[in-house]
Amino acid sequence: MAKFTLGKSKDDVMGMLPEGDIKITQLGARKVCVVRAGEDVFAFEQQCPHRGAALKDGHINGQGEVICPLHAYRFDLKTGRLASGGSCGDLQVYSCHLSESGLEIVI
Ligand code: FES
């Protein structure tokens, strides 16, 4: 496990992550998707576990889920669990903590 910090303050992170806009960030050797909903921030793998679509092109709904752009499967942003769609594995999600010191992500 490795810990990364983005930004130097909460305001910094809020500015870097416009609400609902899925961004890709490089953390060490890995690129992950990061998205903010209010003061909740979520990080998850870039590719959909169904057929590998780029989740940065998906969107977030009001139920705390990311919706894949290819076949519209939905995954819970907190747990990565498949919320709807056919059958596939769960989405890999990463622990995030937003504080006055920035955004900490553990991968
Ligand atoms: S590739 Fe994501 S739902 Fe099929």
Tab-separated table of C-alpha atoms and ligand atoms in Angstrom:
chain	number	residue	atom	x	y	z
A	1	MET	CA	0.000	0.000	0.000
A	2	ALA	CA	1.159	3.521	-0.752
A	3	LYS	CA	-0.205	6.827	0.449
A	4	PHE	CA	-0.370	9.930	-1.758
A	5	THR	CA	-1.479	13.476	-0.996
A	6	LEU	CA	-3.034	15.740	-3.602
A	7	GLY	CA	-3.199	19.483	-3.033
A	8	LYS	CA	-2.077	21.454	-0.007
A	9	SER	CA	-5.487	22.287	1.460
A	10	LYS	CA	-9.160	21.394	1.203
A	11	ASP	CA	-9.802	24.511	-0.916
A	12	ASP	CA	-6.947	23.495	-3.186
A	13	VAL	CA	-8.548	20.076	-3.743
A	14	MET	CA	-12.024	21.549	-4.221
A	15	GLY	CA	-10.570	23.780	-6.950
A	16	MET	CA	-8.724	20.894	-8.609
A	17	LEU	CA	-11.803	18.660	-8.658
A	18	PRO	CA	-14.916	20.375	-9.991
A	19	GLU	CA	-17.986	18.579	-8.666
A	20	GLY	CA	-18.860	15.441	-10.653
A	21	ASP	CA	-15.992	15.833	-13.132
A	22	ILE	CA	-14.037	12.553	-13.275
A	23	LYS	CA	-10.305	13.289	-13.432
A	24	ILE	CA	-7.357	10.975	-14.006
A	25	THR	CA	-4.438	11.360	-11.635
A	26	GLN	CA	-1.059	9.653	-11.624
A	27	LEU	CA	-0.189	8.096	-8.256
A	28	GLY	CA	3.210	6.490	-8.438
A	29	ALA	CA	3.106	3.980	-11.279
A	30	ARG	CA	-0.682	3.871	-11.355
A	31	LYS	CA	-3.297	6.149	-12.890
A	32	VAL	CA	-6.624	6.314	-11.089
A	33	CYS	CA	-9.919	8.142	-11.522
A	34	VAL	CA	-10.827	10.725	-8.882
A	35	VAL	CA	-14.165	12.468	-8.526
A	36	ARG	CA	-15.741	14.789	-5.973
A	37	ALA	CA	-19.371	14.922	-4.835
A	38	GLY	CA	-19.730	17.751	-2.333
A	39	GLU	CA	-16.999	17.142	0.251
A	40	ASP	CA	-16.845	13.429	-0.507
A	41	VAL	CA	-14.034	12.344	-2.801
A	42	PHE	CA	-13.773	8.919	-4.419
A	43	ALA	CA	-10.926	7.211	-6.236
A	44	PHE	CA	-11.242	4.110	-8.396
A	45	GLU	CA	-9.554	2.184	-11.174
A	46	GLN	CA	-9.549	3.697	-14.659
A	47	GLN	CA	-11.044	0.786	-16.548
A	48	CYS	CA	-14.463	-0.739	-16.133
A	49	PRO	CA	-14.252	-4.327	-14.835
A	50	HIS	CA	-16.829	-5.410	-17.436
A	51	ARG	CA	-15.067	-4.768	-20.770
A	52	GLY	CA	-12.443	-2.200	-19.903
A	53	ALA	CA	-14.127	1.041	-20.988
A	54	ALA	CA	-12.514	4.276	-19.788
A	55	LEU	CA	-14.494	5.334	-16.736
A	56	LYS	CA	-13.251	8.919	-16.998
A	57	ASP	CA	-15.822	9.191	-19.799
A	58	GLY	CA	-18.603	7.945	-17.530
A	59	HIS	CA	-20.571	9.999	-15.077
A	60	ILE	CA	-21.670	10.119	-11.477
A	61	ASN	CA	-25.302	9.899	-10.401
A	62	GLY	CA	-27.035	11.175	-7.270
A	63	GLN	CA	-26.877	7.738	-5.616
A	64	GLY	CA	-23.104	7.728	-5.194
A	65	GLU	CA	-22.467	5.553	-8.229
A	66	VAL	CA	-20.301	5.800	-11.315
A	67	ILE	CA	-21.983	4.819	-14.574
A	68	CYS	CA	-19.850	3.237	-17.262
A	69	PRO	CA	-20.071	5.016	-20.649
A	70	LEU	CA	-20.140	1.770	-22.662
A	71	HIS	CA	-22.926	-0.443	-21.271
A	72	ALA	CA	-24.144	1.745	-18.387
A	73	TYR	CA	-23.290	-0.688	-15.598
A	74	ARG	CA	-23.304	1.151	-12.269
A	75	PHE	CA	-20.768	0.737	-9.478
A	76	ASP	CA	-20.987	1.994	-5.905
A	77	LEU	CA	-18.266	4.609	-5.395
A	78	LYS	CA	-17.653	3.652	-1.756
A	79	THR	CA	-17.483	-0.110	-2.068
A	80	GLY	CA	-16.925	-0.687	-5.790
A	81	ARG	CA	-19.805	-3.152	-5.761
A	82	LEU	CA	-21.695	-3.675	-8.999
A	83	ALA	CA	-25.060	-1.929	-8.500
A	84	SER	CA	-26.716	-2.807	-11.802
A	85	GLY	CA	-25.988	-4.369	-15.140
A	86	GLY	CA	-25.089	-7.899	-16.155
A	87	SER	CA	-22.367	-9.789	-14.404
A	88	CYS	CA	-18.806	-8.729	-13.876
A	89	GLY	CA	-16.405	-8.195	-11.022
A	90	ASP	CA	-16.540	-5.245	-8.689
A	91	LEU	CA	-14.718	-1.988	-9.332
A	92	GLN	CA	-11.431	-1.496	-7.470
A	93	VAL	CA	-11.842	1.541	-5.210
A	94	TYR	CA	-9.224	3.322	-3.104
A	95	SER	CA	-9.483	4.943	0.295
A	96	CYS	CA	-9.720	8.769	0.223
A	97	HIS	CA	-9.630	11.287	3.046
A	98	LEU	CA	-10.149	15.005	2.458
A	99	SER	CA	-8.838	17.295	5.197
A	100	GLU	CA	-7.420	20.800	5.626
A	101	SER	CA	-4.063	19.304	4.590
A	102	GLY	CA	-5.287	18.092	1.203
A	103	LEU	CA	-6.586	14.832	-0.187
A	104	GLU	CA	-4.989	11.607	0.969
A	105	ILE	CA	-5.433	8.548	-1.266
A	106	VAL	CA	-4.218	5.077	-0.357
A	107	ILE	CA	-3.655	2.656	-3.226
B	1	FES	S1	-17.477	-1.885	-20.345
B	1	FES	FE1	-18.363	-0.924	-18.614
B	1	FES	S2	-20.364	-1.726	-18.533
B	1	FES	FE2	-19.466	-2.746	-20.210
